[in-house]
Amino acid sequence: MKKWNMIVDVAECTNCNLCTLATMDEYVGNDWPGYSKPMQKHGHKWINILQKERGQVTGQSPMIDIAYVPTMCNQCDDAPCIAKSGGAIKKRDDGIVLIDPVQAHGRKDLVDACPYGHIWWNEEHRVPQAYNFDAHLIDQGWQQTRGHQSCPTGAMRAIYIEDENMQRMALDEGLEVMRPELKTKPRVYYRNLWRYAKCFIGGSVSAEANGIVDCVEGATVRLLRNGLLVDEATSDNYGDFKFDKLDENSGAYVIEIEAAGRAKKTVEAKLGVSVNLGEIRL
Amino acid sequence: MSFSTLKLSLILCGLSLMLRYQRWRHEAFRQRLSERNFTAQIMTRDEEIGRWFEFKNGNIRSGFGLHPAPDCKLMFKNATIGAGLLMPPIDWLRQINAQKDFVLSVDGPEDLTNWFAQTVMMSQSAGLKIGTRMEDGSMRYCNMTNGGPVFIYVKDGKVVRMTPIDLAEDDGASWTIDAKGVKLTPPRKTTLAPHGQNAKSIIYSPDRLLYPMKRVDFDPNGARNPQNRGKSGYVRISWDEAIKIVTDEIKRQKREHGPGAIATSHGSHHTWGNVGYYLSALFRFANAIGMTRVHHNPDSWEGWYWGAVHHWGYTLRVGQSETYGTVEDCLQNCDLIVSWAADPESTSGSYGAQEGTVRRQWLKDPKLAIKVVHIDPYFNATAQFLPGKWFAPRPTTSVAMAMAIAYVWVKEGLYHKEYVATHTVGFDKWKAYLLGEDDGVPKTPEWQEKETGVPARDVRALARDWGKKRVYLAPGGWGNGHGGACRNQTGIQWARVMVCLSAMQGLGKPGCNMGNLQWGCPLDFNFYFPGYSEGGMSGDLENTAMPVELYQRMPQLPTMNSNAQTIPRIWMPEAITEGKAEGYRWIGKSIEHQFQKFGYPAPGSSPVHMLYKYGGSILSTMNNTNRWVKMYQSSNLEFVVNQSIWFEGEAKFADIILPACTNFERTDISEWAGLGGYGHHGQQQLNHRVIVFQAQAIEPLGESKSDFWIFNEICKPLGLANYFSEGCNELDWVKRIYLASDLPKVISWRTLLKRGYYVVPAEKEKLRAPVSFRWFWENRKKDVPEAQPLPSDYTEEYLRGLQTQSGKLEFDCNSLKRVNDPERPPIVKYQPAEDGIHSPDFARHPLQMLTPHSKYSFHTQGDGKDSFLLNIEDHRVNVEGYYYWIMRLNADDAAERGIKKHDLVKVHNDRGAVICAALPTQRLPRGVCHGYESSAVYDPMGEPGKSVDRGGCLNLLTPHKSQTKSTHALAGANALVQVELWDRRIEHMSETFAAMEKDSEIKRSLKEARLVPAK
């Protein structure tokens, strides 16, 4: 049978926040009996957009990028919150996790049940709350969530398919879930999560000739770790190179740069987070 | 009885039946009828025929003939005219002509005649079915925000939700572009800007003004205490009292001071709608009263108007270029987009929501092979979205970078020499300047590095890449100018040099143009719907774009302001407090109009003593705005009335506050991003043209009222209500706009009211508008659908060549040769900004602060007001229970100052101090900090002008000098500041108030020394 899943593409999220605003629009001031008490106007982030800046302005050579990751209730199939709730939180047949606003009344303890920090305590209504996939709209026949509808880039898409098809798609397209080691079986999948989770080593190759410094295009740049080649790149017209999808805190690397007519240059880098080496003069 | 008298008597009889039927049928109409007890007479002036209508306790009686003592009369010269005018459907041109020819007149108290006329009109629309009923019992209406159209769902009189519109199958077709084997078509839905999706929260904001108010220490007949404006509280008063105080004051101002004494000032934007817009209802009202106008500077155009026009004309686009067909051309032919001080992902093309986003997303398809580079001191949202090399020049300096690019092109022969020879003039002179032949300074990449901080090698690499490719240069958020660097102290130079770069690369050649896919979609531009700047119901042929088309299509009484006086907006505080100011005109008719100097006060006019202020945005949208605080507290302003939706900004400086409602609580009609005038065919930035009947979704909150209602009520005691309203209600004006447009050809009035919107089908591929400048490139007559420049502004032959004197792109501008302006020489030269790294003030205030337009709010709209936007951490952040504005600064600059994320910092210079929450970042180079302008909240912690503001009004700190002495141009997008951890002191004396105190100190000591002669 078909169930709901969410696919988030980190590379396409612009932090426009239309999904968070649409969700506030839907829940703040609105009571959806059987689904949700009104959302607090402030303080809750049922959809919470994480962000990460990678790289630096090194000297006068900036090289950075920024990733945004909308997170929400993962609609886990093995949800710790359901296990703890004693029936106050339910798994619907369509995959949606729903906190019953009546049965969960007063259950502040459920806030800590979510390892992702996505259950929020509503003090006014004394009820734990989470993003429930706009279940009341789905039950009215909506084919998308408010966040999906408002997303201008398609970075957030609710899809209704069989689990096996979803699994296949995840495998084929390299989709990941948040913290798979928790084994909660989330139904929210991420594409291009490396933009947030991994790091890069970058730099700009230059060389001087006749008193003029120019960018070096076409330099061969090799990334080595423990003497082994990890990756190879060619500098672009700005002399820029970038090795991406490296693990954070993965330690010492060596970068070898070779360009026609120039002596080979070796630079060392230690990876904690992404690093822009800046200008490297051959 | 003649045929005409018979016909008229039948029509009048029909009218009485109609009134009684509608009374029986509709509760709202019954309520209307219970508002007045009186007798109205409709008659011919020759007394040949008449019918009276008696309204009493909600009942109507009507009889044939002449009533012995009617309270008011509606008179036609004779029965033929009466029958002609009353016979439905209403012929508006005939109505207007009848009034102009004095064959239709009214007699009696203005309140009664106006009420009667509007009631008769209302009888025609009572009971119209508006909106769509949903299965769950809610109603779905349409409306338009400044950030896109919405479906608005209403239940039990309350807004439930607002969503963008998913287009139905039977809505107008979408377009498809074939580019490099890829078929590109936009999604069948509308998008919203964040401030559009935010709208529900600002309707139900706790900051809404819900009833008229009077400042507690303001007594119109006694002490007015202007010095307490901005400090004192308010008491609730009735609408009757408020209207009386305002209208008494209007009369007193005219009586005691004479023409010119009343000024009106509005923001640059308003809630959307062609009837309720400031260029519509407010202009008609202001013209009816007679007011000193506050003459706006060309806000977001600045450098393009004062600079670029001299190189290529386009004055009727305020110096920005035509943009037709550029989406298709860019996708098909371009290799590289150079985004220069452009952040369309934040600024949304002003009103274009996220429409451009999906098109720019296409650029990620490697099959299109279009690269992007970003030039902006801030790694902006567009740079985040579209990967590409980021250049981060110091603010105000990228003019030098552009010159170095041109230098490389010259030295390495990387420009279009043939085009420069045939399509431009004066290149040799600029080339000599680039090479340093006249000033000894070659504008090399190394030279620019000292100014910009951008490595010379990177500039050389960009110049070489650019010179070999087909490039779309995209300056400013619209991609053809607008916002960005044109608003800082070197904005004129920057806009000029952008045109020069385009001229060197063959502007108009396939793949070589201006744009960033924000404008230039292949829509149907022959389908007419008026843009907001066409003035709606203003009747103002002088200050709106109405003469272009709307005036002929929507006959209405013309309105003219009898006051000759104008105040240059950026000098308004000086005009009021010092009694004089000088400015230059923003008039798009020709290049030379901008040289017209005007002064305040105008000869023979009274200085301004009363201000009718519309909204409250100025404190955070103009520059060095403690000057406005000082202005409001000046005794020269005897009376300030503010008509506003929210209690914020300048509303807190008024004597009387009139509460207006939002566009969701009144009715209107509009097209999404339909600008008209200087933004001709603004719909080009949309994927689909969407026209919306803006239904009133809920009752106005509290006692708030529509702007139209407020103006109409104020007009009544002045005898102007029938002139203002033409006897129409808002809905009647909406229908008149509908009738003026091409809508009646495709959708009936009743269907539009129910469905709420209409999508204009995309243009057939063969009929698409040609690509901009292609005609120029190919030496043809101009063929894009814009009637500009004016016919007289062509040199050789109508439609041949540009608006410049030579008809060509001018490096050496003829229009600047005739004026001797050392700051604007005929060729563009680099002159560093006054507030920059060369400034003497730089040592004390070593950070260059950028203040661009906000990503989430639209100017002050959407910000503050306890809105949803406060929850967005990149907009405001909650620190110790207060939502602070964000100040971004380079992480190393922050670390040096001991500043961590979300620490409260004091951002300050001599002009003032603002408390913000710090956000250390790598998105800025060293020495640059960034906070959006246009916070809606002005919240001085102590006395205004003498304390820190924690609302986030960064424009308290920005320089207010015009870009050059001979222009009226904002230059405040960059300021020198210092940022430090806030020591929790709230006192901070601004130089404006320090000077004031010094002035009064000097005056006091002179007085004490008896050196001032007694009056």
Tab-separated table of C-alpha atoms in Angstrom, chain A residues 31-181:
chain	number	residue	atom	x	y	z
A	31	ASP	CA	-7.426	24.206	15.915
A	32	TRP	CA	-7.669	20.968	13.916
A	33	PRO	CA	-9.616	18.646	16.217
A	34	GLY	CA	-8.279	15.129	16.135
A	35	TYR	CA	-5.045	16.337	14.581
A	36	SER	CA	-3.521	19.280	16.316
A	37	LYS	CA	-4.061	22.087	18.751
A	38	PRO	CA	-3.021	25.516	17.481
A	39	MET	CA	0.704	26.039	17.113
A	40	GLN	CA	2.394	28.598	19.313
A	41	LYS	CA	3.033	31.763	17.370
A	42	HIS	CA	6.645	31.869	18.496
A	43	GLY	CA	9.227	29.473	19.799
A	44	HIS	CA	8.251	26.360	17.865
A	45	LYS	CA	10.010	25.235	14.740
A	46	TRP	CA	7.988	22.318	13.481
A	47	ILE	CA	10.040	22.700	10.345
A	48	ASN	CA	13.497	23.804	11.375
A	49	ILE	CA	16.035	24.797	8.755
A	50	LEU	CA	19.586	23.938	9.765
A	51	GLN	CA	22.396	25.681	8.009
A	52	LYS	CA	26.077	25.340	7.477
A	53	GLU	CA	28.618	27.699	5.993
A	54	ARG	CA	31.592	25.887	4.555
A	55	GLY	CA	34.907	27.534	3.704
A	56	GLN	CA	36.364	30.905	4.500
A	57	VAL	CA	37.439	34.246	3.179
A	58	THR	CA	41.153	33.476	3.186
A	59	GLY	CA	43.191	36.571	2.593
A	60	GLN	CA	41.463	38.174	-0.353
A	61	SER	CA	40.261	34.887	-1.831
A	62	PRO	CA	36.886	33.811	-0.610
A	63	MET	CA	35.629	30.325	-1.277
A	64	ILE	CA	32.509	29.378	0.579
A	65	ASP	CA	29.165	27.715	0.156
A	66	ILE	CA	26.138	27.413	2.367
A	67	ALA	CA	23.748	24.509	2.779
A	68	TYR	CA	20.270	24.633	4.247
A	69	VAL	CA	18.567	21.554	5.596
A	70	PRO	CA	14.876	21.660	6.475
A	71	THR	CA	14.258	19.184	9.281
A	72	MET	CA	10.947	18.096	10.783
A	73	CYS	CA	9.268	15.154	12.462
A	74	ASN	CA	10.787	12.242	10.561
A	75	GLN	CA	7.524	10.249	10.604
A	76	CYS	CA	9.647	7.293	11.808
A	77	ASP	CA	8.347	3.799	11.290
A	78	ASP	CA	10.110	2.727	14.497
A	79	ALA	CA	9.460	5.897	16.376
A	80	PRO	CA	10.767	6.066	19.955
A	81	CYS	CA	8.010	8.562	20.720
A	82	ILE	CA	5.300	6.063	19.790
A	83	ALA	CA	6.924	3.404	21.934
A	84	LYS	CA	6.934	5.729	24.899
A	85	SER	CA	3.538	7.274	24.353
A	86	GLY	CA	1.249	4.529	25.527
A	87	GLY	CA	-1.056	5.124	22.613
A	88	ALA	CA	-1.010	8.929	22.646
A	89	ILE	CA	1.087	8.953	19.480
A	90	LYS	CA	-0.055	6.845	16.591
A	91	LYS	CA	1.355	5.548	13.363
A	92	ARG	CA	-1.249	5.928	10.696
A	93	ASP	CA	-1.619	3.422	7.909
A	94	ASP	CA	-0.374	6.008	5.472
A	95	GLY	CA	2.909	6.344	7.362
A	96	ILE	CA	2.131	9.617	9.113
A	97	VAL	CA	2.975	9.924	12.807
A	98	LEU	CA	0.243	11.758	14.679
A	99	ILE	CA	0.294	13.029	18.234
A	100	ASP	CA	-3.267	12.810	19.500
A	101	PRO	CA	-3.924	16.247	20.974
A	102	VAL	CA	-6.370	14.833	23.520
A	103	GLN	CA	-4.601	11.664	24.624
A	104	ALA	CA	-1.247	13.406	24.771
A	105	HIS	CA	-2.553	16.192	26.977
A	106	GLY	CA	-0.098	16.929	29.766
A	107	ARG	CA	2.518	14.506	28.394
A	108	LYS	CA	5.490	16.836	28.533
A	109	ASP	CA	7.661	13.741	28.936
A	110	LEU	CA	7.134	12.931	25.261
A	111	VAL	CA	9.208	15.937	24.245
A	112	ASP	CA	12.348	14.066	25.213
A	113	ALA	CA	11.249	10.912	23.439
A	114	CYS	CA	12.301	12.221	20.043
A	115	PRO	CA	16.021	11.775	19.385
A	116	TYR	CA	15.792	14.436	16.687
A	117	GLY	CA	14.428	17.081	19.015
A	118	HIS	CA	11.299	17.484	16.933
A	119	ILE	CA	8.581	17.316	19.546
A	120	TRP	CA	7.681	20.701	20.926
A	121	TRP	CA	5.891	21.481	24.151
A	122	ASN	CA	2.924	23.809	23.872
A	123	GLU	CA	2.540	25.410	27.262
A	124	GLU	CA	-0.766	27.107	26.531
A	125	HIS	CA	-2.552	23.941	25.466
A	126	ARG	CA	-0.339	21.690	27.594
A	127	VAL	CA	0.293	19.314	24.757
A	128	PRO	CA	3.365	17.995	22.907
A	129	GLN	CA	3.306	18.824	19.219
A	130	ALA	CA	5.189	17.908	16.067
A	131	TYR	CA	4.939	18.424	12.366
A	132	ASN	CA	2.228	15.949	11.397
A	133	PHE	CA	2.584	16.078	7.627
A	134	ASP	CA	-0.570	18.201	7.410
A	135	ALA	CA	-2.583	15.046	8.051
A	136	HIS	CA	-5.861	16.983	8.236
A	137	LEU	CA	-5.278	18.271	4.719
A	138	ILE	CA	-4.144	14.883	3.432
A	139	ASP	CA	-7.414	13.482	4.786
A	140	GLN	CA	-9.276	16.174	2.853
A	141	GLY	CA	-7.629	14.974	-0.319
A	142	TRP	CA	-4.580	17.206	-0.553
A	143	GLN	CA	-1.839	15.592	-2.654
A	144	GLN	CA	0.910	17.692	-1.122
A	145	THR	CA	1.801	19.357	2.143
A	146	ARG	CA	1.730	23.116	2.639
A	147	GLY	CA	5.510	23.153	2.658
A	148	HIS	CA	5.656	21.201	-0.583
A	149	GLN	CA	3.128	23.515	-2.212
A	150	SER	CA	4.947	26.665	-1.207
A	151	CYS	CA	8.453	25.451	-2.072
A	152	PRO	CA	9.564	27.335	-5.204
A	153	THR	CA	12.396	24.979	-6.132
A	154	GLY	CA	10.924	21.570	-5.423
A	155	ALA	CA	13.451	21.123	-2.632
A	156	MET	CA	10.672	19.724	-0.456
A	157	ARG	CA	8.431	17.104	-2.002
A	158	ALA	CA	5.850	14.923	-0.330
A	159	ILE	CA	5.416	11.671	-2.236
A	160	TYR	CA	2.877	8.921	-1.795
A	161	ILE	CA	4.288	5.565	-2.925
A	162	GLU	CA	4.756	1.980	-1.829
A	163	ASP	CA	7.539	1.398	0.663
A	164	GLU	CA	9.451	-0.875	-1.661
A	165	ASN	CA	9.439	1.766	-4.365
A	166	MET	CA	10.619	4.324	-1.861
A	167	GLN	CA	13.448	2.050	-0.782
A	168	ARG	CA	14.474	1.494	-4.365
A	169	MET	CA	14.398	5.194	-5.082
A	170	ALA	CA	16.511	5.900	-2.004
A	171	LEU	CA	19.057	3.379	-3.147
A	172	ASP	CA	19.094	4.475	-6.795
A	173	GLU	CA	19.263	8.165	-6.060
A	174	GLY	CA	21.500	8.064	-3.012
A	175	LEU	CA	18.926	9.417	-0.620
A	176	GLU	CA	19.840	9.431	3.038
A	177	VAL	CA	17.960	9.732	6.281
A	178	MET	CA	19.012	11.631	9.357
A	179	ARG	CA	21.078	9.606	11.827
A	180	PRO	CA	20.372	6.140	10.389
A	181	GLU	CA	22.324	4.633	13.307
